[in-house]
Amino acid sequence: MGRKFPLAVCFLFGVVMFIQYFSQSTAARNLNQTILDYWQIVFAFTLIVGVFSFFKNNVTHISRGADRPYRVVGLIGFCSMPILALIWGIKADTPFMWMFENVQAPMQSTVFALLAFFVASASFRGFRARSLPAAVLLISALLMLLSRSNIGGYFSSGLPEVANWVRDYPSMAARRAILIGIGLGSLTTSLRVIIGIERTWLGGEK
Amino acid sequence: MEMGTIIAGILTLAILSFLYRDNPIYKMAEYLLIGVSIGYVLVITWTNTLMSLLFVPLFAGSDLWLIIPLILGLLMWARFHKNIASLSRIPIGFMIGSGAGVAIPAMLYGRTLRQLSASVTPLVDSSGVPNISGIVVIAGLLTTLSYFYFSREHKGHFGRLAKVGTFFLMVFFGTTFGYTVMSRMSTFIGRMEFLLTDFLRLAN
């Protein structure tokens, strides 16, 4: 029961979802939609388990005194969203959306913007044309950076066309090879999971 | 000035303070961001998934089949009790199995066959002129794939082929890096524009 039943469930739903792809019948379409809806529901429960875990973990740390002020702020932010949604709803111009637009969105985009500095400083330290492949990497990166900024126009008016060609052909060729690799890798992993060869998702315990 | 703009401006500066070094103001903003984001996801998941797909159809529409995902979802909570923790494998098995079943045809079609068919273009056009771009794509695809073929040692002609593949990979990594930096830079410009015009009102 501990391992065999979950493996059987995995096999059953894997085979059903695989087979239904080859059928155009209404019954197969409905079955597909129903299982996808169920999947979303179970995923939502999984997410709530994670949220509960976050809450529990923070409360434990606060009671121990570790990073107390920060964790309290985190919990206040966390609790405020469901409370605001419960009282005023989640439509436009509600306090819930105000929090999203004026607290969450600005901070989120600033964190993303911060990465520009770290990527740039990492590349400054890491980009050394020590070998031919490293030089190719450096040149293609510089080409993209220059062609997508105003400064590129000062060097050559044809720079954007060259950059577009590099992006659309040699770069695209490597991208496609990587995507094919990902596709074949995912396919074999999925097959291993359904057949029951790959069992790491069951965890270590009996 | 609106309260929202003041709050957003202060929080933006708090996050940017990390450029100086890790500090309590940044940490405070970071924890707030994590808390608010999780709260937001919780509310959206509750409203868009659990209410609209489960509770309303189950209790108002009397769709009793929905008891199945409800039970599966509740079994996830068994993780918190040591004696029945193994029961949580059942919903995980359902999610992993159905996800894998959907992934096989999707990956085969979208990631493999579509990419292959898009790469196979005429190498010489109707007037007999070689299609340089098409040749580059085919050469890049084959050499890069040979680089990722590890069942044979990269020696001799095969090794040279794989070596050419690394150059195509470097071009790809370079362009991807350039795009990433530029997208982050445009986000940063957006934040600076907000700070200078809306918050500090130093520019129009």
Short mmCIF file of C-alpha atoms in Angstrom, two decimals:
data_model
loop_
_atom_site.label_atom_id
_atom_site.label_comp_id
_atom_site.label_asym_id
_atom_site.label_seq_id
_atom_site.Cartn_x
_atom_site.Cartn_y
_atom_site.Cartn_z
CA MET A 1 0.00 0.00 0.00
CA GLY A 2 2.77 2.41 1.01
CA ARG A 3 4.44 2.37 -2.41
CA LYS A 4 2.50 0.02 -4.69
CA PHE A 5 -0.82 1.86 -4.69
CA PRO A 6 0.67 5.31 -5.51
CA LEU A 7 2.71 3.63 -8.29
CA ALA A 8 -0.48 2.03 -9.65
CA VAL A 9 -2.28 5.41 -9.54
CA CYS A 10 0.65 7.00 -11.36
CA PHE A 11 0.65 4.26 -14.03
CA LEU A 12 -3.12 4.37 -14.51
CA PHE A 13 -3.40 8.14 -14.98
CA GLY A 14 -0.22 8.28 -17.05
CA VAL A 15 -1.54 5.67 -19.49
CA VAL A 16 -5.03 7.25 -19.61
CA MET A 17 -3.65 10.73 -20.34
CA PHE A 18 -1.28 9.34 -22.97
CA ILE A 19 -3.94 7.29 -24.77
CA GLN A 20 -6.60 10.00 -24.78
CA TYR A 21 -4.25 12.19 -26.87
CA PHE A 22 -4.80 9.85 -29.83
CA SER A 23 -8.59 10.03 -29.66
CA GLN A 24 -10.78 12.79 -31.03
CA SER A 25 -13.98 11.44 -29.45
CA THR A 26 -16.01 13.71 -27.19
CA ALA A 27 -15.72 11.22 -24.32
CA ALA A 28 -11.91 11.32 -24.51
CA ARG A 29 -11.90 15.14 -24.68
CA ASN A 30 -14.20 15.33 -21.66
CA LEU A 31 -12.09 12.83 -19.74
CA ASN A 32 -8.97 14.86 -20.55
CA GLN A 33 -10.59 18.10 -19.36
CA THR A 34 -11.93 16.45 -16.19
CA ILE A 35 -8.52 15.03 -15.24
CA LEU A 36 -6.85 18.39 -15.96
CA ASP A 37 -9.42 20.12 -13.71
CA TYR A 38 -8.80 17.55 -10.98
CA TRP A 39 -5.07 18.10 -11.44
CA GLN A 40 -5.52 21.83 -10.87
CA ILE A 41 -7.58 21.20 -7.73
CA VAL A 42 -5.03 18.80 -6.25
CA PHE A 43 -2.25 21.24 -7.18
CA ALA A 44 -4.12 24.01 -5.33
CA PHE A 45 -4.27 21.83 -2.22
CA THR A 46 -0.54 21.14 -2.59
CA LEU A 47 0.08 24.87 -2.77
CA ILE A 48 -1.96 25.43 0.39
CA VAL A 49 0.10 22.75 2.15
CA GLY A 50 3.20 24.74 1.15
CA VAL A 51 1.66 28.00 2.38
CA PHE A 52 0.76 26.34 5.70
CA SER A 53 4.32 25.07 5.95
CA PHE A 54 5.62 28.62 5.36
CA PHE A 55 3.34 29.97 8.10
CA LYS A 56 4.30 27.21 10.57
CA ASN A 57 8.01 27.63 9.86
CA ASN A 58 7.84 31.39 10.42
CA VAL A 59 5.86 31.07 13.66
CA THR A 60 8.42 28.54 14.94
CA HIS A 61 11.32 30.87 14.09
CA ILE A 62 9.57 33.87 15.67
CA SER A 63 9.00 31.93 18.91
CA ARG A 64 12.71 31.03 18.95
CA GLY A 65 13.67 34.64 18.26
CA ALA A 66 15.59 34.06 15.02
CA ASP A 67 15.22 37.01 12.58
CA ARG A 68 12.11 37.96 14.56
CA PRO A 69 11.43 41.49 13.18
CA TYR A 70 11.84 40.40 9.55
CA ARG A 71 9.68 37.31 9.94
CA VAL A 72 6.98 39.34 11.70
CA VAL A 73 6.94 41.76 8.75
CA GLY A 74 6.73 38.79 6.38
CA LEU A 75 3.81 37.30 8.30
CA ILE A 76 2.01 40.66 8.45
CA GLY A 77 2.36 40.93 4.66
CA PHE A 78 1.20 37.34 4.25
CA CYS A 79 -1.85 37.67 6.55
CA SER A 80 -2.89 41.08 5.19
CA MET A 81 -3.64 39.76 1.68
CA PRO A 82 -6.29 37.12 2.60
CA ILE A 83 -7.82 39.49 5.21
CA LEU A 84 -8.14 42.32 2.66
CA ALA A 85 -9.55 39.89 0.09
CA LEU A 86 -12.03 38.52 2.61
CA ILE A 87 -13.35 41.98 3.60
CA TRP A 88 -13.28 43.93 0.31
CA GLY A 89 -12.91 41.26 -2.38
CA ILE A 90 -10.30 41.08 -5.12
CA LYS A 91 -11.78 43.20 -7.91
CA ALA A 92 -10.11 46.33 -9.31
CA ASP A 93 -9.80 49.33 -6.96
CA THR A 94 -10.00 47.18 -3.81
CA PRO A 95 -7.37 47.35 -1.01
CA PHE A 96 -6.21 43.87 -2.10
CA MET A 97 -5.36 45.15 -5.58
CA TRP A 98 -3.90 48.33 -4.07
CA MET A 99 -1.46 46.15 -2.13
CA PHE A 100 -0.62 44.23 -5.29
CA GLU A 101 -0.04 47.37 -7.37
CA ASN A 102 1.80 49.47 -4.79
CA VAL A 103 3.63 46.91 -2.67
CA GLN A 104 4.14 43.64 -4.51
CA ALA A 105 4.56 44.76 -8.15
CA PRO A 106 7.09 47.60 -7.54
CA MET A 107 9.26 45.44 -5.28
CA GLN A 108 9.09 42.48 -7.64
CA SER A 109 10.16 44.51 -10.66
CA THR A 110 12.94 46.20 -8.64
CA VAL A 111 14.31 42.79 -7.61
CA PHE A 112 14.36 41.82 -11.31
CA ALA A 113 16.05 45.12 -12.15
CA LEU A 114 18.70 44.47 -9.48
CA LEU A 115 19.72 41.35 -11.36
CA ALA A 116 20.93 43.55 -14.24
CA PHE A 117 23.77 44.76 -12.01
CA PHE A 118 24.71 41.32 -10.76
CA VAL A 119 24.61 39.77 -14.24
CA ALA A 120 26.69 42.66 -15.58
CA SER A 121 29.26 42.47 -12.76
CA ALA A 122 29.46 38.66 -13.03
CA SER A 123 30.02 38.93 -16.77
CA PHE A 124 32.70 41.60 -16.25
CA ARG A 125 34.57 39.14 -14.02
CA GLY A 126 33.75 36.00 -16.00
CA PHE A 127 33.96 37.13 -19.63
CA ARG A 128 37.57 36.69 -20.58
CA ALA A 129 38.43 35.76 -24.15
CA ARG A 130 40.83 33.04 -22.97
CA SER A 131 39.84 30.61 -25.72
CA LEU A 132 38.13 30.75 -29.11
CA PRO A 133 34.70 29.54 -27.85
CA ALA A 134 34.89 32.11 -25.01
CA ALA A 135 35.69 34.84 -27.57
CA VAL A 136 32.66 33.75 -29.67
CA LEU A 137 30.48 33.99 -26.55
CA LEU A 138 31.81 37.45 -25.75
CA ILE A 139 31.39 38.76 -29.31
CA SER A 140 27.82 37.47 -29.70
CA ALA A 141 26.86 38.92 -26.28
CA LEU A 142 28.39 42.30 -27.17
CA LEU A 143 26.68 42.23 -30.56
CA MET A 144 23.30 41.73 -28.89
CA LEU A 145 23.95 44.40 -26.26
CA LEU A 146 25.10 46.97 -28.81
CA SER A 147 22.37 46.24 -31.34
CA ARG A 148 19.62 46.62 -28.74
CA SER A 149 20.87 49.97 -27.44
CA ASN A 150 21.19 53.41 -29.04
CA ILE A 151 24.97 53.30 -28.86
CA GLY A 152 25.01 50.50 -31.48
CA GLY A 153 23.85 52.94 -34.15
CA TYR A 154 27.02 55.01 -33.74
CA PHE A 155 29.22 52.07 -34.71
CA SER A 156 27.32 50.85 -37.74
CA SER A 157 23.80 51.17 -39.10
CA GLY A 158 23.96 47.52 -40.21
CA LEU A 159 24.60 46.26 -36.69
CA PRO A 160 20.95 45.44 -35.89
CA GLU A 161 20.62 43.41 -39.13
CA VAL A 162 23.76 41.40 -38.32
CA ALA A 163 22.52 40.83 -34.75
CA ASN A 164 19.11 39.72 -36.04
CA TRP A 165 20.74 37.25 -38.45
CA VAL A 166 22.92 35.82 -35.67
CA ARG A 167 19.85 35.47 -33.45
CA ASP A 168 17.63 33.93 -36.17
CA TYR A 169 20.08 31.40 -37.65
CA PRO A 170 23.23 30.23 -35.77
CA SER A 171 21.75 30.98 -32.34
CA MET A 172 18.39 29.49 -33.30
CA ALA A 173 20.11 26.30 -34.55
CA ALA A 174 21.72 25.71 -31.15
CA ARG A 175 18.46 26.62 -29.39
CA ARG A 176 16.59 24.04 -31.46
CA ALA A 177 19.17 21.37 -30.67
CA ILE A 178 18.79 22.13 -26.95
CA LEU A 179 14.98 22.04 -27.24
CA ILE A 180 15.14 18.69 -29.05
CA GLY A 181 17.38 17.40 -26.26
CA ILE A 182 14.97 18.67 -23.62
CA GLY A 183 12.04 17.12 -25.50
CA LEU A 184 13.67 13.70 -25.80
CA GLY A 185 14.88 13.84 -22.19
CA SER A 186 11.44 14.77 -20.87
CA LEU A 187 9.84 12.06 -22.99
CA THR A 188 12.08 9.30 -21.66
CA THR A 189 11.77 10.56 -18.07
CA SER A 190 7.98 10.62 -18.40
CA LEU A 191 8.01 7.05 -19.74
CA ARG A 192 10.28 5.92 -16.88
CA VAL A 193 7.92 7.57 -14.36
CA ILE A 194 4.79 5.97 -15.82
CA ILE A 195 6.34 2.50 -16.09
CA GLY A 196 7.65 2.81 -12.53
CA ILE A 197 11.40 2.70 -13.19
CA GLU A 198 11.83 6.26 -11.92
CA ARG A 199 10.53 6.27 -8.35
CA THR A 200 12.35 9.15 -6.68
CA TRP A 201 9.07 11.06 -6.31
CA LEU A 202 7.96 8.43 -3.76
CA GLY A 203 10.60 9.61 -1.31
CA GLY A 204 12.99 7.51 0.72
CA GLU A 205 10.72 6.14 3.44
CA LYS A 206 8.76 2.86 3.20
CA MET B 1 1.16 62.78 -3.98
CA GLU B 2 -0.81 59.57 -3.69
CA MET B 3 -0.13 57.27 -0.76
CA GLY B 4 0.42 54.35 -3.15
CA THR B 5 3.21 56.21 -4.98
CA ILE B 6 4.93 57.09 -1.68
CA ILE B 7 4.79 53.48 -0.45
CA ALA B 8 5.93 52.09 -3.82
CA GLY B 9 8.79 54.65 -3.94
CA ILE B 10 10.02 53.85 -0.43
CA LEU B 11 9.87 50.10 -1.07
CA THR B 12 11.70 50.51 -4.40
CA LEU B 13 14.48 52.43 -2.64
CA ALA B 14 14.56 49.78 0.11
CA ILE B 15 15.18 47.04 -2.47
CA LEU B 16 17.74 49.17 -4.34
CA SER B 17 19.63 49.71 -1.07
CA PHE B 18 21.01 46.18 -1.60
CA LEU B 19 23.32 47.69 -4.24
CA TYR B 20 25.25 49.22 -1.34
CA ARG B 21 25.25 46.02 0.71
CA ASP B 22 22.91 43.62 2.55
CA ASN B 23 21.17 45.74 5.20
CA PRO B 24 18.15 45.56 7.56
CA ILE B 25 16.00 47.83 5.38
CA TYR B 26 16.52 45.58 2.37
CA LYS B 27 15.86 42.48 4.48
CA MET B 28 12.63 43.98 5.80
CA ALA B 29 11.44 44.72 2.25
CA GLU B 30 12.52 41.26 1.09
CA TYR B 31 10.51 39.50 3.81
CA LEU B 32 7.53 41.75 3.11
CA LEU B 33 7.71 40.89 -0.60
CA ILE B 34 7.80 37.16 0.16
CA GLY B 35 4.88 37.41 2.58
CA VAL B 36 2.70 39.54 0.30
CA SER B 37 3.49 37.36 -2.74
CA ILE B 38 2.53 34.16 -0.91
CA GLY B 39 -0.64 35.82 0.40
CA TYR B 40 -1.50 36.93 -3.13
CA VAL B 41 -0.96 33.44 -4.58
CA LEU B 42 -3.06 31.94 -1.78
CA VAL B 43 -5.99 34.27 -2.48
CA ILE B 44 -5.82 33.81 -6.26
CA THR B 45 -5.57 30.01 -5.94
CA TRP B 46 -8.47 29.93 -3.50
CA THR B 47 -10.68 32.09 -5.72
CA ASN B 48 -9.78 30.90 -9.20
CA THR B 49 -9.22 27.20 -8.54
CA LEU B 50 -10.72 25.94 -5.31
CA MET B 51 -13.89 28.06 -5.33
CA SER B 52 -14.62 28.04 -9.06
CA LEU B 53 -13.54 24.46 -9.86
CA LEU B 54 -14.32 22.65 -6.60
CA PHE B 55 -16.46 24.16 -3.87
CA VAL B 56 -19.08 26.02 -5.93
CA PRO B 57 -19.74 23.13 -8.39
CA LEU B 58 -19.65 20.57 -5.54
CA PHE B 59 -21.92 22.28 -3.03
CA ALA B 60 -24.04 24.54 -5.24
CA GLY B 61 -24.07 22.46 -8.43
CA SER B 62 -24.10 19.04 -6.71
CA ASP B 63 -21.35 17.58 -8.92
CA LEU B 64 -20.54 14.69 -6.59
CA TRP B 65 -17.63 13.41 -8.72
CA LEU B 66 -15.66 16.35 -7.38
CA ILE B 67 -15.38 14.46 -4.08
CA ILE B 68 -12.50 12.54 -5.76
CA PRO B 69 -10.15 15.55 -6.16
CA LEU B 70 -11.33 16.85 -2.78
CA ILE B 71 -10.23 13.59 -1.10
CA LEU B 72 -6.99 13.55 -3.10
CA GLY B 73 -6.31 17.14 -2.06
CA LEU B 74 -7.05 16.43 1.60
CA LEU B 75 -4.70 13.43 1.48
CA MET B 76 -1.86 15.90 0.84
CA TRP B 77 -2.30 17.03 4.46
CA ALA B 78 -1.38 13.52 5.62
CA ARG B 79 2.24 14.66 5.23
CA PHE B 80 1.98 16.43 8.57
CA HIS B 81 1.13 13.20 10.47
CA LYS B 82 3.95 10.68 10.63
CA ASN B 83 1.73 7.56 10.84
CA ILE B 84 -0.28 8.33 7.72
CA ALA B 85 2.31 10.38 5.83
CA SER B 86 2.59 7.74 3.09
CA LEU B 87 -1.01 8.46 2.04
CA SER B 88 0.14 11.77 0.57
CA ARG B 89 1.90 9.73 -2.14
CA ILE B 90 -1.46 8.94 -3.72
CA PRO B 91 -2.26 12.54 -4.85
CA ILE B 92 1.41 12.98 -5.78
CA GLY B 93 1.17 9.80 -7.89
CA PHE B 94 -1.95 11.18 -9.57
CA MET B 95 -0.25 14.49 -10.36
CA ILE B 96 3.03 12.96 -11.50
CA GLY B 97 1.33 10.25 -13.58
CA SER B 98 -1.17 12.48 -15.36
CA GLY B 99 1.52 15.14 -15.87
CA ALA B 100 3.86 12.57 -17.41
CA GLY B 101 1.06 11.21 -19.61
CA VAL B 102 0.32 14.69 -20.95
CA ALA B 103 4.03 15.47 -21.35
CA ILE B 104 4.88 12.55 -23.67
CA PRO B 105 2.87 13.66 -26.74
CA ALA B 106 3.37 17.35 -25.94
CA MET B 107 7.16 17.02 -25.74
CA LEU B 108 7.31 14.76 -28.79
CA TYR B 109 5.27 17.17 -30.88
CA GLY B 110 6.19 20.62 -29.56
CA ARG B 111 9.79 20.19 -28.50
CA THR B 112 11.04 17.57 -30.96
CA LEU B 113 9.05 17.15 -34.18
CA ARG B 114 8.14 20.83 -34.61
CA GLN B 115 11.75 21.90 -34.04
CA LEU B 116 13.01 19.32 -36.53
CA SER B 117 10.48 20.26 -39.22
CA ALA B 118 11.24 23.98 -38.78
CA SER B 119 14.94 23.26 -39.35
CA VAL B 120 14.47 21.29 -42.55
CA THR B 121 14.37 23.98 -45.24
CA PRO B 122 15.54 23.87 -48.92
CA LEU B 123 19.32 24.32 -48.99
CA VAL B 124 19.29 25.57 -52.61
CA ASP B 125 16.57 27.86 -53.94
CA SER B 126 14.77 27.51 -57.30
CA SER B 127 17.42 29.56 -59.15
CA GLY B 128 20.24 27.33 -57.87
CA VAL B 129 21.60 29.82 -55.32
CA PRO B 130 22.62 28.17 -52.04
CA ASN B 131 20.52 29.15 -49.03
CA ILE B 132 23.33 30.12 -46.66
CA SER B 133 21.04 30.70 -43.68
CA GLY B 134 19.38 27.31 -44.13
CA ILE B 135 22.79 25.60 -44.38
CA VAL B 136 23.92 27.37 -41.18
CA VAL B 137 20.80 26.17 -39.36
CA ILE B 138 21.20 22.54 -40.47
CA ALA B 139 24.93 22.58 -39.69
CA GLY B 140 24.31 24.20 -36.31
CA LEU B 141 21.56 21.75 -35.41
CA LEU B 142 23.53 18.62 -36.36
CA THR B 143 26.80 19.71 -34.77
CA THR B 144 25.11 20.86 -31.55
CA LEU B 145 23.16 17.59 -31.34
CA SER B 146 26.41 15.67 -31.85
CA TYR B 147 27.93 17.64 -28.96
CA PHE B 148 25.12 16.38 -26.72
CA TYR B 149 25.58 12.77 -27.88
CA PHE B 150 27.57 11.21 -25.05
CA SER B 151 27.22 7.53 -26.00
CA ARG B 152 30.29 7.87 -28.20
CA GLU B 153 33.63 9.38 -27.29
CA HIS B 154 34.24 12.84 -28.80
CA LYS B 155 37.27 11.82 -30.88
CA GLY B 156 38.28 11.98 -34.56
CA HIS B 157 35.72 13.33 -37.06
CA PHE B 158 32.92 13.05 -34.51
CA GLY B 159 34.98 15.03 -31.99
CA ARG B 160 35.60 17.78 -34.54
CA LEU B 161 31.88 17.87 -35.34
CA ALA B 162 31.07 18.23 -31.63
CA LYS B 163 33.72 20.95 -31.34
CA VAL B 164 31.94 22.97 -34.06
CA GLY B 165 28.75 22.45 -32.05
CA THR B 166 30.30 24.21 -29.06
CA PHE B 167 30.74 27.37 -31.19
CA PHE B 168 27.04 27.38 -32.04
CA LEU B 169 26.26 26.86 -28.36
CA MET B 170 28.50 29.79 -27.43
CA VAL B 171 26.66 32.00 -29.94
CA PHE B 172 23.37 30.92 -28.38
CA PHE B 173 24.57 31.55 -24.82
CA GLY B 174 25.95 34.94 -25.85
CA THR B 175 22.74 36.10 -27.49
CA THR B 176 20.63 34.79 -24.61
CA PHE B 177 22.90 36.58 -22.14
CA GLY B 178 22.64 39.82 -24.15
CA TYR B 179 18.86 39.61 -24.22
CA THR B 180 18.67 38.86 -20.48
CA VAL B 181 20.84 41.85 -19.61
CA MET B 182 18.84 44.14 -21.88
CA SER B 183 15.49 42.98 -20.48
CA ARG B 184 16.71 43.52 -16.91
CA MET B 185 18.10 46.89 -17.95
CA SER B 186 14.77 47.98 -19.40
CA THR B 187 13.08 46.96 -16.12
CA PHE B 188 15.66 49.01 -14.24
CA ILE B 189 15.04 52.02 -16.51
CA GLY B 190 11.33 51.63 -15.76
CA ARG B 191 11.98 51.70 -12.02
CA MET B 192 14.30 54.72 -12.35
CA GLU B 193 11.67 56.49 -14.43
CA PHE B 194 9.11 55.84 -11.70
CA LEU B 195 11.46 57.09 -8.99
CA LEU B 196 12.52 60.25 -10.83
CA THR B 197 9.16 61.27 -12.28
CA ASP B 198 6.38 59.90 -10.06
CA PHE B 199 8.09 59.64 -6.68
CA LEU B 200 10.81 62.31 -6.51
CA ARG B 201 9.30 64.48 -9.26
CA LEU B 202 12.74 65.49 -10.51
CA ALA B 203 11.80 65.01 -14.16
CA ASN B 204 8.68 65.38 -16.25
#
